[in-house]
Structures are given as C-alpha cells and as structure tokens.
C-alpha cells in the first residue's frame, strides 16, 4: 500500500553541528535499510530545500506510522502524508 | 531531470459525459505513450480524489511545459510543479 | 485500516430539486449498506454545515478510493482523507 | 452531545525527556479514565503525526472545555473543536 | 448552551430580486421569532459586509443544526460555528 | 459603537507561573471593571481554547484601542477586531 | 472616526459593457460626492489591480456600513474594513 | 509616487524595556522627520494592534526601500508594501 | 523603476476559441511592442502553467498601472505586483 | 535552464552582528562569482524587505540545488523555487 510522504527538515540555528551530523548519519542508514527492504520505495530531494518527497510501500497505516516516528530526524521534521493507489492509466507493474 | 507534478481534475457538473469520456480516453493514451517513452516515470492516484501524483523525467523545463500543456485534460486541471533531484541517501539507481 | 474522511457537499443553487432528492436517496442507501458491511464505521453531521465526518475501515487505499468515488453525491463533494491508526492510549477494542 | 477534537502535540526540542515522560504518563491515565467514563468516546492516532482525532460525548460546551483544559499535555497542544450531531443516514445506535 | 455563528450571505449577481426579497423577508421573520424565543440571543451586522455575527443559546448541537439549516437564506450562506462557554471573568448573569 | 474582539492568549512554556498568575488576576479585575462600566459588553470563553470572544461598546476607535492596549495580558495576546453595527432584524434594544 | 477600506472589483466576463459603464459612472459620482462631504477622505488606485485603498471618516460604524452598502458597484466588490485611529507619532492635524 | 506600507511590530516578550523605549523614541523622531519632509504622507494606528497603515510619497522604489530599512524598529517589523497611484475618481489634489 | 509582475491567465472553458485566439494575438503584439520600447524588460513562462513572470521598467506606478490595464488579456488575468530595486550585490549594469 | 528563486532572509534578533557581517560579506562574494559565471542571471531587492528575486540559469535541478544550498546565508533563508522557460512572446535572445 502506497503513501506519498513529504518531509521538511528544520534544524535550529543553534543546534550542535556534531550532534546533528551524528543524527543525519543515523537517518541515512535508517533510510537506506528501509529502501533495501522495499518499504521506502522512492526518495527525492526537493531542489533548493532541505526537504524530500518519498513514496512508502507498507502493510498498513500503523506500519507507516511506526516507520516515520522512528526516523532519527523526526523531531526536526514537518510531515505531510497522502494515501496513494494505483492509477488506472499506469503501465508500470511496480507502481502499485 | 525529475519533476513532481500534482494534477487535480475539475470537471464541471454540466459537462457532456460523452465529450468528457472521449477526452479521458485521449488522456489515457497520451499518458501511456509518455510512460512508455520514459518521460512520465510514475503516476499514482490520490485516494479519494480525482487527482494524481506524477514524476516526470525530462530534458528541460521547456520539455516539461510542452508535455503538460498538451495533456488533453489540461483545461480542466490545476497543476503544481516541483523540481526534484537525486537524494544523497537514495540507493535506487533510477531515482535520478 | 482506518481513515477519517471529511465530506463537504456543495449543491449548485440551480440544481433540479427532484434530481438532487433522487441522488440523496441513493446516497443514503449506499451509505447505509456500507455501514452495515462495517466498511463505513462512523458518520456524524457537522453542526450547521452540509458536511460530515466519517471513519472508514477498509482493506487498502484502493478500496477506500473505490468506495468514495462511487458515492452518488461524489461530483458535488469536496473531500479530505487522513490515514488513522490505533492510538496507544485507546481502551476501545474496536478503535483499530 | 458529540464533538470532534483534533489535537496536535508540539514538544520543544529542548524539553526534559524525564519531565515529558511523566506528563505523557499522566496524559495516558487521564485519557483512559475519561474513555472508561464514556466522555472520551474515540481516540485515533493520525498516521505519521504526533496528533490525534478524538470524539467526545459531553453534557455541555462547559464540560468539554473543562475536560480539555485539564489535559496534562494541554500547554503543548494545538486544538481544533467541531460540534457534531447525529447524521440522518447513520444506522449506529451509539453515533449520537 | 452558547454558540457563536458567523454567517456570510452570497447572492448571485443574476438572482431574481423579487425572489430574493421574498426570501429575505422570510429570513427576517424567522430570525425574529427565534430571537423572541430566546434561541437566537444576539445578532449584529458586520460593518461593510453582507454578514452577521450571532450568538445562539440552544439545548444541543442538534438543535443548533436544525435551526441553522432551516434558515431561508441558508443555501446562500457560508457559516462558521464556534462553541462558547461562560468566561470565568464574566459578571453578566445572562452570558452563560 | 460595537466591536467584536477575539483574543487568543499564548503563554510561553517557560513563563513564571507566579508572574502569570499575578497578571491574570489583574486581567480579571481590569475586565470586570470595564464590564461594570458597560464598555466591555460581553465576554465568552471559546470551548477548548485559551481564547475569548468579546463585544465592546465604545465611543470611538481610539477608545477601543486604548482599552485593548491596556489589557494586562496584551503582550501575550493575538487580537482580531471587527466593527459591528445594529442588524436590521435585531429585536433586542441593547444590541446596538 | 477613521477606517481603511480596501475594495476589489470583480466584473463578470459576460457583463453587459453598457450596463457596467452606467454603474461605474454612478459610482464615480457617488464617490466624488462623499469625497466633497469629507466622509471619503482618501482614495487611491492599487497599481495593476481593479481595486482601491480608501480612508473613510465617519460618525459611527453604522454610517460606514450604510455608505458602503450604497456603493453602486457594491454587488461586484469584495471589501476589507479596518478601524484606524490617530497614531501617536503623527504630526498631521487631519490624520485623525 | 505613492505606496501603502503596513507595518506590524513584534517586540519579544523578553526584550529590555529600556532598550525598546530608546528605540521607540528614535522611531518616533525618525518618523516625524520624514513626515515633515513630506516623504511619509500619512500614518494611522490600527485599532487594537501594535501596527500602522502608512502612505509614503517617494521618488523611486529605491528611496522607499532605503527609508524603510533605516527605521529604528525595522528588525522588529513585518512589512507589506503596495504600489498606489492616483484614482480616476479622486478629487483631492494631493492624493497623487 | 523595476517591478516584478506575475500574471496568471484563466480562460473560461466555454470561451469562443476564435475570439480568444484574436485576443492572444493582440496580446503578443502588445507585449512585443512594450518589450521593444524597453518598458517590458523580461518575460518568462512558468513551467506547466498558463502564467508568466515579468519584469517591467517604468517611470512611475501610474505608468505601470496603465500598461497592465491595457493588456488585451487583462480581464482574464490575476496579477501580483511587487516593487523591486537594485540589489547591492548585483554586478549587472542593467538590473536597475 | 531558468529558475526564479525568491529568497527571504530572517536574521534572529540576538544574532552576533560581527558574525552576520562576515556571513553577508561571504554571501556577496559568492553571489557575485555566480553572477560573473552566468549561473545567477539576475538579482533584485524586494522594496522594503530583506529579500530578493533572482533568476538562475543552470544545467540541471541538481546544479541549482547545489548552488543554493551552498549560499552562506542559506540557514537563515526561506526559499521558493519556480521552473521557468522561454515565453513564446519574448523577443529577448537571452531570456531563455
């Protein structure tokens, strides 16, 4: 089941760069593990923004919630979630 | 070069169903041709809405503009365009 | 899987009352059938508005989409969809 | 008398985790007591957000106000309140 | 139980003035009857707008809903409803 | 001359409770004095919010401005002001 | 007593130009009479818009309301009204 | 050349009152000098707000920019600028 | 003196294509004449939209207003105008 | 490939002026180098705001992203990016 998730990251100006670097490293690892598992299907950077557009493929709303809340950068993020489904015009087998 | 395009379709209540069906059939054909060519990389339906979330892969802003303006349903659509780029955490070869 | 759906109905001032009455009758029947099946879990009227707040319990985003698009009043509605999940503080067995 | 209440929780980044854990524990207890009493009829988590959608069943606006203001997490919350009533299409005896 | 209701009236430019005058006359009568009964506690015109700010005193959300939906001008109105309660600083006996 | 004033109070999470209690006590006294004088005609609490809806009856915009700016809680408030006038359907002698 | 009024004029595309010209002529005459009387203190065009920014000097909210509602173009206008008062830094005798 | 400028002042709750008083005194002096020179044509207080509506008469956009950026309170202000021009219905010689 | 003007064109679905083509032809000619004269300094299409971003270089707000109101497509356009000035970091002689 | 980028700079009130001056100096140098290279085609100040409107000419969305993220003032900026393309009415050879 697919969801578009748009994440905007807001790092406070006075955040400790070393702490943030450690969190970002964990975030990358966490994201790549979910990508490998197929749960995090796509991730793109929004040009000019510290933000991404992602597509998740999960079993349920609960699974999506748990994956997102566990993001290391979650406390610094604003999130928009939108439920998607297969488009009747789609010809790609994996866009479902 | 990637763009997220979000299209919302507004059909007037008094539109002629036969005319709209013909336009929707052209739209589907047009969309599927662009999907086959690789220009229209992904298309998903937004749950509960007559709307889609799409990813385009084009040579330039001009090409994107020309593809979108030629959509048979374009006069009935509102559009939001956002320039995307590869995310440094992405592990998918084709998310660029 | 639960979703909150908020529906606002906009009937044009010049709509034919007989036609609208027929559609509303179909809508009621359609809604009550889905309520009986357990798919449409709750429906409340918003005080002072021609609008409702509903909770759907469906197998997938696709099922939700298909149920909503088939609403007889759909062409007259604006819709907002939000994915819900069980709250860790909930004590009701059926709020999941 | 029914109300939909949507609560979004904003914890400052520099909040003391031990203090917040204590408040959240009180919040859970408080919420569950109100659920047991039938005042807090439903509570769902919004997928991907530190937020809930709730349905309250109270005697009056005053009672609703007093219940909400006494939430241990109230100082950290944004709230939207909407008065609901029984929907003429509802078939559930307890959606009133 | 008190509610603030804000009503904005939008008359289409091509509405028949005789029809609208008849509806407005009914509206005035309807409003004055509810004022006499004590249900419609206050009504003020918003300066420069075809809009009012009103205070209703009703038994329940249902009663409020039914009173509002029966307004002769309802099909031409946008409405905002807000539940009020007695303010702890109020010294007026009847502001409850 | 009547004005609707909507006040939302935002107390910072780290405000000193003793200081705030003192200010709120002054606020209550100040409000009740203005109510007694007839300048502050009505005040209601918005259900679920630290906010009020008020009606002021003043000689001029200047007087309204001076009364509001002197509110002990003013530095913590957001304010919306709307000029009202007697509604042609009103039957209450004092809603002017 | 001063008010800033911002008026935006929306003429439907299918309005009869002769009718609109007549209304605009009345509007100009009406506006100039009020300017001569001192009630309509200032009027400026917003660059690039069919809109104006105006300052009214009236006895009361009622008078403002009556002057605005009588504008020949009123049915085609959106209006924003804001109560003003003398600024403590002002040195102009007539900005009050 | 005329511009409407709307300034909203936001003083942080923890600002040093002595410092702010000094800045406000400079602001007043600065504003009055520009009023005397004819550059700052009008200034009104918005009722109930720490905000003003002003009309500037300048040689160019550059001059406006330089005057505004030099406001002693500028770092505490939000600003909206709108280009105005003479209204064809205006009868005041100096509203140009 | 420079202004950014953003124009969005909304053609009604039932507009006569021949009429619109004639107006668009006039629009192009009008725009190109102003470009040649140096008044309309830049014009770009917004990708995916029937909209443009333009830079005007005019003597005054009045001149800008008159140029824009005379656009053949003006009745079909929404407009946003923003006053610009030379940026202190600019190295282009003609960006003033 | 052209993009309009609108940057708004928000400097916290308690920022160290010496630090900010150093960053602004770097920003100016960085901007002027990109202007010389032809990547940053235009930059204008928005009148009355600490903000600019810029036109970038880049090879790709990625290049735009990298140029913007490297702005010395980036952590203090809000950004809006819009993809542009040549307008069919443009007569300027370099507006592409």
GROMACS .gro file of C-alpha atoms in nm, chain J residues 9-85:
model
   77
  873UNK     CA    1   1.639   3.636   0.491
  874UNK     CA    2   1.547   3.608   0.860
  875UNK     CA    3   1.823   3.713   1.096
  876UNK     CA    4   1.745   3.632   1.462
  877UNK     CA    5   1.729   3.942   1.679
  878UNK     CA    6   2.007   3.807   1.901
  879UNK     CA    7   2.249   3.719   1.622
  880UNK     CA    8   2.606   3.846   1.667
  881UNK     CA    9   2.641   4.143   1.429
  882UNK     CA   10   3.007   4.069   1.362
  883UNK     CA   11   2.930   3.709   1.269
  884UNK     CA   12   2.643   3.816   1.048
  885UNK     CA   13   2.855   4.080   0.877
  886UNK     CA   14   3.115   3.819   0.792
  887UNK     CA   15   2.849   3.585   0.651
  888UNK     CA   16   2.691   3.866   0.448
  889UNK     CA   17   3.031   3.954   0.304
  890UNK     CA   18   3.083   3.592   0.201
  891UNK     CA   19   2.730   3.587   0.058
  892UNK     CA   20   2.803   3.891  -0.157
  893UNK     CA   21   3.126   3.745  -0.288
  894UNK     CA   22   2.962   3.408  -0.354
  895UNK     CA   23   2.673   3.575  -0.534
  896UNK     CA   24   2.896   3.794  -0.746
  897UNK     CA   25   3.109   3.498  -0.853
  898UNK     CA   26   2.799   3.313  -0.966
  899UNK     CA   27   2.678   3.624  -1.146
  900UNK     CA   28   3.011   3.650  -1.328
  901UNK     CA   29   2.990   3.284  -1.430
  902UNK     CA   30   2.643   3.348  -1.578
  903UNK     CA   31   2.473   3.099  -1.340
  904UNK     CA   32   2.299   3.371  -1.137
  905UNK     CA   33   2.148   3.574  -1.417
  906UNK     CA   34   1.959   3.842  -1.229
  907UNK     CA   35   1.916   3.958  -0.873
  908UNK     CA   36   1.684   4.231  -0.747
  909UNK     CA   37   1.599   4.355  -0.399
  910UNK     CA   38   1.231   4.350  -0.300
  911UNK     CA   39   1.140   4.704  -0.188
  912UNK     CA   40   1.102   4.723   0.188
  913UNK     CA   41   1.208   4.364   0.253
  914UNK     CA   42   1.526   4.180   0.335
  915UNK     CA   43   1.454   3.958   0.036
  916UNK     CA   44   1.548   3.916  -0.326
  917UNK     CA   45   1.405   3.790  -0.654
  918UNK     CA   46   1.663   3.605  -0.860
  919UNK     CA   47   1.688   3.426  -1.193
  920UNK     CA   48   1.926   3.132  -1.220
  921UNK     CA   49   2.046   2.970  -1.541
  922UNK     CA   50   2.172   2.619  -1.468
  923UNK     CA   51   2.236   2.286  -1.634
  924UNK     CA   52   2.001   2.089  -1.413
  925UNK     CA   53   1.790   2.080  -1.098
  926UNK     CA   54   2.090   1.928  -0.920
  927UNK     CA   55   2.313   2.216  -1.010
  928UNK     CA   56   2.050   2.462  -0.886
  929UNK     CA   57   2.017   2.270  -0.561
  930UNK     CA   58   2.390   2.264  -0.501
  931UNK     CA   59   2.432   2.634  -0.575
  932UNK     CA   60   2.150   2.731  -0.338
  933UNK     CA   61   2.248   2.503  -0.052
  934UNK     CA   62   2.599   2.649  -0.060
  935UNK     CA   63   2.475   3.006  -0.003
  936UNK     CA   64   2.648   3.135   0.312
  937UNK     CA   65   2.312   3.279   0.429
  938UNK     CA   66   2.120   2.959   0.343
  939UNK     CA   67   2.048   2.862   0.710
  940UNK     CA   68   1.877   3.200   0.754
  941UNK     CA   69   1.671   3.184   0.435
  942UNK     CA   70   1.330   3.071   0.322
  943UNK     CA   71   1.323   2.981  -0.044
  944UNK     CA   72   1.070   2.948  -0.319
  945UNK     CA   73   1.181   2.790  -0.648
  946UNK     CA   74   0.984   2.800  -0.972
  947UNK     CA   75   1.089   2.645  -1.303
  948UNK     CA   76   1.070   2.892  -1.593
  949UNK     CA   77   1.100   2.855  -1.966
   0.00000   0.00000   0.00000
